[in-house]
mmCIF file of C-alpha atoms in Angstrom:
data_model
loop_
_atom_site.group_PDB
_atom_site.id
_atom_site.type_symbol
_atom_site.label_atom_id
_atom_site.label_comp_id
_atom_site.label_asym_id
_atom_site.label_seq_id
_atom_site.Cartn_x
_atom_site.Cartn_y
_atom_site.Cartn_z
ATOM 1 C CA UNK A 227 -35.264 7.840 -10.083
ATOM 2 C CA UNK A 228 -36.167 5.452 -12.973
ATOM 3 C CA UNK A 229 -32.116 5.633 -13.735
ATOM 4 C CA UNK A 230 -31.434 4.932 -9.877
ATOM 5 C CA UNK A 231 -34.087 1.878 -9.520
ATOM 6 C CA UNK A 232 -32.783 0.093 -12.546
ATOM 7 C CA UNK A 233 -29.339 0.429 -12.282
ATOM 8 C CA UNK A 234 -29.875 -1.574 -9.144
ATOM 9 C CA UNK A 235 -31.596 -4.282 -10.513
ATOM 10 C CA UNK A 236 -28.933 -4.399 -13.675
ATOM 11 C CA UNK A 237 -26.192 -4.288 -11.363
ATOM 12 C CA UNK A 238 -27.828 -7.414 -9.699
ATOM 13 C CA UNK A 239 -27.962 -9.427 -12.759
ATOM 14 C CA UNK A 240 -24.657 -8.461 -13.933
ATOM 15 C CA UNK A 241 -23.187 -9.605 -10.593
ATOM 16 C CA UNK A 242 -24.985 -12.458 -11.182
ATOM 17 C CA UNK A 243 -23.766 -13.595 -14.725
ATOM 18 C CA UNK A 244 -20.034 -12.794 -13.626
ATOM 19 C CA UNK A 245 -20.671 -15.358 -10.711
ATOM 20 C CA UNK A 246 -22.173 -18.017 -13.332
ATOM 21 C CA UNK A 247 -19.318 -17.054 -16.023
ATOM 22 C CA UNK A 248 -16.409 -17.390 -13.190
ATOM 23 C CA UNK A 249 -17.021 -20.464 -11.025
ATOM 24 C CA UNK A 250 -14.001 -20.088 -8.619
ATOM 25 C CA UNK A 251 -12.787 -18.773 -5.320
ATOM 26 C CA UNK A 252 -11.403 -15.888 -6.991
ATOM 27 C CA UNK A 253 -14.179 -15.336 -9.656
ATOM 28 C CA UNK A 254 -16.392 -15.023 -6.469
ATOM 29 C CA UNK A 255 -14.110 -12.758 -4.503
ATOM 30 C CA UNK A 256 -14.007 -10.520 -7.690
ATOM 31 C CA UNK A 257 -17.865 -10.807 -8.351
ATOM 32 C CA UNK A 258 -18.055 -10.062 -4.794
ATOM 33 C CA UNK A 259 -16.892 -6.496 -4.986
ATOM 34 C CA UNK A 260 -18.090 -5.201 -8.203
ATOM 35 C CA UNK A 261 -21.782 -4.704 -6.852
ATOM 36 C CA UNK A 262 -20.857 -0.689 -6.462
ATOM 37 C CA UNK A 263 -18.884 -0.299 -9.571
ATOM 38 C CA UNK A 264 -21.991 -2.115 -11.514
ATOM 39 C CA UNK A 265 -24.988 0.209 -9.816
ATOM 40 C CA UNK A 266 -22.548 3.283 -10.713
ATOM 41 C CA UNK A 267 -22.150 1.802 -14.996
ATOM 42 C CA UNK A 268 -26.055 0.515 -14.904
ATOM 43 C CA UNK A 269 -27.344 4.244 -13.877
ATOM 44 C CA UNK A 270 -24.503 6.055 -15.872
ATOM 45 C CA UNK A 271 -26.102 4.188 -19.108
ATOM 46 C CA UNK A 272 -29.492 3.730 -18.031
ATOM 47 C CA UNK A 273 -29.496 7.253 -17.534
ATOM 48 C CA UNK A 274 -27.961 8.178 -20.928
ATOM 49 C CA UNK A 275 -30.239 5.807 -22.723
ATOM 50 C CA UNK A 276 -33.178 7.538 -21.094
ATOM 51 C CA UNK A 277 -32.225 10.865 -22.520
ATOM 52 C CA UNK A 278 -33.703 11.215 -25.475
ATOM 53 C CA UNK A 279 -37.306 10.906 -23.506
ATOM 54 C CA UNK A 280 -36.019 14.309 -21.971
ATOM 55 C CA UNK A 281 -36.098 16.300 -25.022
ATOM 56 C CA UNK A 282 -33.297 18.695 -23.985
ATOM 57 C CA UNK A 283 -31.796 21.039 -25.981
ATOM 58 C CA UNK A 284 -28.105 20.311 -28.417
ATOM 59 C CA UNK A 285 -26.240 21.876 -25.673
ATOM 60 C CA UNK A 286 -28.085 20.485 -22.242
ATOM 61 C CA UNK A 287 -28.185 17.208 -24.028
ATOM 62 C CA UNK A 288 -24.591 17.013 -24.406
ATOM 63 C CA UNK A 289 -23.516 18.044 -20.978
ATOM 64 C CA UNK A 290 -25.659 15.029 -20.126
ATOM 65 C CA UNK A 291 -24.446 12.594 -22.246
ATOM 66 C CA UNK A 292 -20.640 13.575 -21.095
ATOM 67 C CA UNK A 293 -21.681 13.361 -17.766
ATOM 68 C CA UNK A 294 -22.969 9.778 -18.088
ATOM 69 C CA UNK A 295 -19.939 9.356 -20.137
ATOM 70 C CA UNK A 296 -18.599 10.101 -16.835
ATOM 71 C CA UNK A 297 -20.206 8.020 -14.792
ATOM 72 C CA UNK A 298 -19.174 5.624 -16.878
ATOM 73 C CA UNK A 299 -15.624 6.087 -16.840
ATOM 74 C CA UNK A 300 -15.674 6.082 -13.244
ATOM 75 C CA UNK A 301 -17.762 2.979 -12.543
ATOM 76 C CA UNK A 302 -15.317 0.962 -14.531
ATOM 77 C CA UNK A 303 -12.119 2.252 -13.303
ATOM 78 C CA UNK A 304 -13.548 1.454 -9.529
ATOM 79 C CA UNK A 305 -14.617 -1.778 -10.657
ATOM 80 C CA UNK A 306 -10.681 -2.175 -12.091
ATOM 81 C CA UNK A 307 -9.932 -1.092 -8.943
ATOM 82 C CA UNK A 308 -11.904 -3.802 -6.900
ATOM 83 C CA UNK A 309 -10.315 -6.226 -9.056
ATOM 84 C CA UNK A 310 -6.928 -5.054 -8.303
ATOM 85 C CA UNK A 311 -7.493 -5.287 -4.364
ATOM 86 C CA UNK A 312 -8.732 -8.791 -4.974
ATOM 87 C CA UNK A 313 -5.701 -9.675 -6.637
ATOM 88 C CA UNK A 314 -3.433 -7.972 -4.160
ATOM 89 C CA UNK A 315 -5.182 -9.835 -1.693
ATOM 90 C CA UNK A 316 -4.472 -12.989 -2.913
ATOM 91 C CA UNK A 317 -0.853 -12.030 -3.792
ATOM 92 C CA UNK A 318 -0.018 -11.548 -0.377
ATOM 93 C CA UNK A 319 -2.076 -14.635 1.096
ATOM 94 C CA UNK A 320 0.345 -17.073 -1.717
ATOM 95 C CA UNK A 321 3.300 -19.380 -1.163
ATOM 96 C CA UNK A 322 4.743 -17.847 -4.089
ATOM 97 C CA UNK A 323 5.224 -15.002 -2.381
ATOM 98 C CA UNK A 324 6.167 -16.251 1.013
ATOM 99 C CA UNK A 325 8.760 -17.863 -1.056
ATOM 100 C CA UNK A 326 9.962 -14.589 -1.794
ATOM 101 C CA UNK A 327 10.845 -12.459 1.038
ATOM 102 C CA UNK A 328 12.502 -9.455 -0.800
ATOM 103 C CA UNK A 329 8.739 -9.147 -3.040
ATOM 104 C CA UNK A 330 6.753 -8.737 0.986
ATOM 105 C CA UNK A 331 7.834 -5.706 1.397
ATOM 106 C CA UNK A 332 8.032 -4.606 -1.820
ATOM 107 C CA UNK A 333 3.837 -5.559 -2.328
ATOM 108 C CA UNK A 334 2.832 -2.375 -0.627
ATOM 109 C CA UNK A 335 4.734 -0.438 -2.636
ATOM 110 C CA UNK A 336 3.296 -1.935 -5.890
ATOM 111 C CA UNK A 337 -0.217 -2.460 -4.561
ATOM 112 C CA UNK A 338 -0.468 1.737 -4.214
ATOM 113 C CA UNK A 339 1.395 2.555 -7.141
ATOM 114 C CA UNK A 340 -1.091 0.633 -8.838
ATOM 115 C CA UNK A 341 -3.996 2.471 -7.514
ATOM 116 C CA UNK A 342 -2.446 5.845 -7.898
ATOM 117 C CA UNK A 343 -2.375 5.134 -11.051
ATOM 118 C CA UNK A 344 -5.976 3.757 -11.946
ATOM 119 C CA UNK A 345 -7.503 6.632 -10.664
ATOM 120 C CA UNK A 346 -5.005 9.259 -12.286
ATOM 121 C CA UNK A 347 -5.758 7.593 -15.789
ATOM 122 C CA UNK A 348 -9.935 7.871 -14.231
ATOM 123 C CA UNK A 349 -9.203 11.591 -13.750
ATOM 124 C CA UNK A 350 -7.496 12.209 -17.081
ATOM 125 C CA UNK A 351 -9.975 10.283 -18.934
ATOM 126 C CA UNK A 352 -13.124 12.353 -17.122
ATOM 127 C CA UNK A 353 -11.378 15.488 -18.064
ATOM 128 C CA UNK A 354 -10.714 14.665 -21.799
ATOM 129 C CA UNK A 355 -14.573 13.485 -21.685
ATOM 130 C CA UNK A 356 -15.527 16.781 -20.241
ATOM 131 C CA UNK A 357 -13.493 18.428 -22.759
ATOM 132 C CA UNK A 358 -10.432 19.830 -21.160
ATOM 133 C CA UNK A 359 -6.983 19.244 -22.612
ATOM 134 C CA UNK A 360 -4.771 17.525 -21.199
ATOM 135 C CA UNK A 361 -1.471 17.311 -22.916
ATOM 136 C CA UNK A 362 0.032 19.732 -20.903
ATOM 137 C CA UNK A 363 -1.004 17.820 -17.993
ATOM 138 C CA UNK A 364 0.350 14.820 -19.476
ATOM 139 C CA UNK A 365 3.341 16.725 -20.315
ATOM 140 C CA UNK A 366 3.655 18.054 -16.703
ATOM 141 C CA UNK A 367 3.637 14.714 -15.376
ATOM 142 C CA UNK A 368 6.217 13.298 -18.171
ATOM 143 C CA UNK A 369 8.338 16.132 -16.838
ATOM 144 C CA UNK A 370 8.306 15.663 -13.314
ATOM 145 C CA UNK A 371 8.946 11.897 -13.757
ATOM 146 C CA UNK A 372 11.878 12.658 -15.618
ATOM 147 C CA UNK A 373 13.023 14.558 -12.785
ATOM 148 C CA UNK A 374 12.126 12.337 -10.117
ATOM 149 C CA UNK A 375 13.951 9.637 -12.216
ATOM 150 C CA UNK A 376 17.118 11.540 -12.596
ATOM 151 C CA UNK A 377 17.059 11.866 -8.628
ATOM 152 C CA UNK A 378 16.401 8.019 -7.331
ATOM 153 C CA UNK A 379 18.279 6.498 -10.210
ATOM 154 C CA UNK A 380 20.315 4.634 -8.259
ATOM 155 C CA UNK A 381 17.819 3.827 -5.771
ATOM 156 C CA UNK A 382 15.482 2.382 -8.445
ATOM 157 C CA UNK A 383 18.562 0.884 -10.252
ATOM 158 C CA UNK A 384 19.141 -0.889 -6.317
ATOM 159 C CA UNK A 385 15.075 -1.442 -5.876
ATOM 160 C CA UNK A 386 14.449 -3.271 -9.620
ATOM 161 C CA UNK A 387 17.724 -5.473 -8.792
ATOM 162 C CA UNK A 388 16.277 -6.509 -5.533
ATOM 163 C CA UNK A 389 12.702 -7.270 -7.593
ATOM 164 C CA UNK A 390 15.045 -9.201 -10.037
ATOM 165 C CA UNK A 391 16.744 -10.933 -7.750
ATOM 166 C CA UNK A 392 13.765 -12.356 -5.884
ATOM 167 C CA UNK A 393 12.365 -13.419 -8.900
ATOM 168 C CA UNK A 394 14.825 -15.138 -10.642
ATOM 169 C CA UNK A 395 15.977 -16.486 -6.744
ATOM 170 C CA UNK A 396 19.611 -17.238 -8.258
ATOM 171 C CA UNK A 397 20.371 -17.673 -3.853
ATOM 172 C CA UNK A 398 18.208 -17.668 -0.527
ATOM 173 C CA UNK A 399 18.801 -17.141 2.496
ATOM 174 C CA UNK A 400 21.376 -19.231 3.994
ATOM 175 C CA UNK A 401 23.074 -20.033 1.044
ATOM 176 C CA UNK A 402 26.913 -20.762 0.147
ATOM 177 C CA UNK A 403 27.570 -18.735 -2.229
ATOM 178 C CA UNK A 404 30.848 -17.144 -4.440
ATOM 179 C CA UNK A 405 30.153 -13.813 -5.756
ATOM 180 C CA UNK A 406 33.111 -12.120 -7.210
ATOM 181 C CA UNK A 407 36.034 -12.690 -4.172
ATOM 182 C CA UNK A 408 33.432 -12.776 -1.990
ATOM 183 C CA UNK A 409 32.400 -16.186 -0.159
ATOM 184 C CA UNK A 410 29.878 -16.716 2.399
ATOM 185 C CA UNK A 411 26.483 -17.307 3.457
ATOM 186 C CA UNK A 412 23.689 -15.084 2.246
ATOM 187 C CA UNK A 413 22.361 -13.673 5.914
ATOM 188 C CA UNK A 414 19.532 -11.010 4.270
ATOM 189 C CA UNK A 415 18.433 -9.691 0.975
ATOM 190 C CA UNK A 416 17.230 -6.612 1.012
ATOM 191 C CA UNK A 417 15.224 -3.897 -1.349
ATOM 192 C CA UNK A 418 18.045 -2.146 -1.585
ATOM 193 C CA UNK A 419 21.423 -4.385 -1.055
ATOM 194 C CA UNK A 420 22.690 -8.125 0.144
ATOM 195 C CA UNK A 421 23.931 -9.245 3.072
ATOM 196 C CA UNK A 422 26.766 -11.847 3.339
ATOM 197 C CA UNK A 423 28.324 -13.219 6.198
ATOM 198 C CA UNK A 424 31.827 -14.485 4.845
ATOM 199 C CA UNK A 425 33.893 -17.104 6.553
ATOM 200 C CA UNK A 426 35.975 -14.650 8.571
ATOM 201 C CA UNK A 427 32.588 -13.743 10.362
ATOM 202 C CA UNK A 428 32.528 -10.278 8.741
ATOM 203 C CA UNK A 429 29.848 -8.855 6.875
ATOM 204 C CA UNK A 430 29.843 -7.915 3.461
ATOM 205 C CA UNK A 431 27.247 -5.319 1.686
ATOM 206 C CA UNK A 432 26.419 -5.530 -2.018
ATOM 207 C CA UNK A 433 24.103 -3.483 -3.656
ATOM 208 C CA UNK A 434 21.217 -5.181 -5.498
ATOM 209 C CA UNK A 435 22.073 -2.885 -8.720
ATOM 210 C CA UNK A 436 25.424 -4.166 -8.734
ATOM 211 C CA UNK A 437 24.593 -7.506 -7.576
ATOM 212 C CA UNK A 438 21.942 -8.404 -10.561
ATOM 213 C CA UNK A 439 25.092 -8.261 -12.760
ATOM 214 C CA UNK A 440 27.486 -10.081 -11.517
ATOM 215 C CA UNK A 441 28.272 -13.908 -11.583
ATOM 216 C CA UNK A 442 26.381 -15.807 -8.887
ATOM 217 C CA UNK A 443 27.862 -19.047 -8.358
ATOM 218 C CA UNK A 444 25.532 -21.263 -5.471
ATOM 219 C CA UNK A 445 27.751 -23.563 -3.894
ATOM 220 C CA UNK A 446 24.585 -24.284 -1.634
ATOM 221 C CA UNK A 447 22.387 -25.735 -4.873
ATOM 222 C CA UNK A 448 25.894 -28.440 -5.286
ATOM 223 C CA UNK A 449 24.751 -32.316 -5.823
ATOM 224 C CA UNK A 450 27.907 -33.334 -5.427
ATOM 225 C CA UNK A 451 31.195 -31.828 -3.549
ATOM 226 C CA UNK A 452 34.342 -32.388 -6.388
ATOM 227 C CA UNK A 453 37.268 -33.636 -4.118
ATOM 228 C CA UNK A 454 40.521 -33.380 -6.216
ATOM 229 C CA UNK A 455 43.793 -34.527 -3.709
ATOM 230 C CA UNK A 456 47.300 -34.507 -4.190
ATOM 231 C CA UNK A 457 48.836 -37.307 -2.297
ATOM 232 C CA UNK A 458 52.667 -37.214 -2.412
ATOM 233 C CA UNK A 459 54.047 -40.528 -2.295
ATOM 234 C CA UNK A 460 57.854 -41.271 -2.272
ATOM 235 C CA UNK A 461 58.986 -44.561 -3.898
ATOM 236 C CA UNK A 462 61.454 -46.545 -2.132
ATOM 237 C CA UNK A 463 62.503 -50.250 -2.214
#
């Protein structure tokens, strides 16, 4: 009870100091949301400070302590968590990324991969605390990534060009461009491949793998349009 009543009022004051520290919109949205994540840290250590007043036994003690240790663990990797919401948040409210159309649907993606993986390093951190092994977990998983990479390599070969491509932005939509043989306007890019309408009003498809490698010349991002003439002229008196 003591634990629960002053891991409240800590977690008050800490959200408190991170909102004097961090005087901005987003310092606010982030203070915002770590009120949970701070009562679960403030009665994890509150409540392994006040330990020692319990006079447990070796063995009972340090059960408690690893459960704090716990508690711990998991107050911070929700308050990472928070954080990361925040920031996806404001990721997908940006004219950065409005700017980049390929990156919209690719923020989804990114924005659960990202909390998949907070809470699987939470999980293997708790266990290691608790005193489980986990190498062959971590071995497990280094396996079955391998094997899932082996499988989608060229669709993660396509999906990182497509990232590239909207990040470097060598062409947008509607632009002239020359790639290889091929000239036209860019119609879509995708996660996976290009679309470009050529002059002969077909469509051509280029993966973004492929694409990220090749030679993009923008005829679009042209100041000025070279006009070189041959004019034939026949000298007579």
């Amino acid at each position: 009870v003591i634990a629960l009543l002053l891991g409240f009022l800590l977690a008050r004051l800490a959200r408190i100091g991170l909102r004097l520290l961090w005087r901005s919109p987003l310092g606010a949205a982030v203070a915002e949301q770590q009120l949970g994540p701070l009562r679960v840290m403030a009665m994890a250590l509150v409540m392994r400070i006040l330990t020692g007043v319990l006079y447990l036994t070796a063995g009972a003690e340090e059960s408690v302590v690893a459960a704090c240790n716990v508690g711990l663990i998991i107050g911070f990797m929700f308050g990472l968590w928070r954080v990361a919401e925040v920031m996806s948040g404001r990721i997908g409210e940006s004219e950065w990324l409005k700017a980049r159309p390929t990156l919209v649907g690719v923020m989804p993606l990114l924005h659960r991969m990202t909390e998949v993986g907070i809470w699987a390093a939470a999980a293997l951190w708790c266990l290691g605390e608790l005193g489980y092994s986990v190498t062959g977990v971590l071995a497990s998983l280094g396996l079955g990534g391998l094997a899932v990479a082996l499988a989608a390599k060229n669709t993660l070969e396509h999906l990182i060009g497509g990232m590239t491509l909207s990040l470097d932005q060598p062409m947008r939509v509607g632009d002239l461009v020359r790639i290889a043989d091929v000239q036209g306007t860019v119609e879509q890019i995708g996660l996976r491949s290009t679309r470009i309408r050529t002059q002969d009003r077909s469509v051509v498809t280029i993966p973004n793998g492929k694409l990220s490698d090749m030679q993009i010349e923008t005829l679009a991002a042209r100041d000025r349009i070279r006009m070189n003439l041959s004019l034939n002229v026949q000298y007579t008196l």
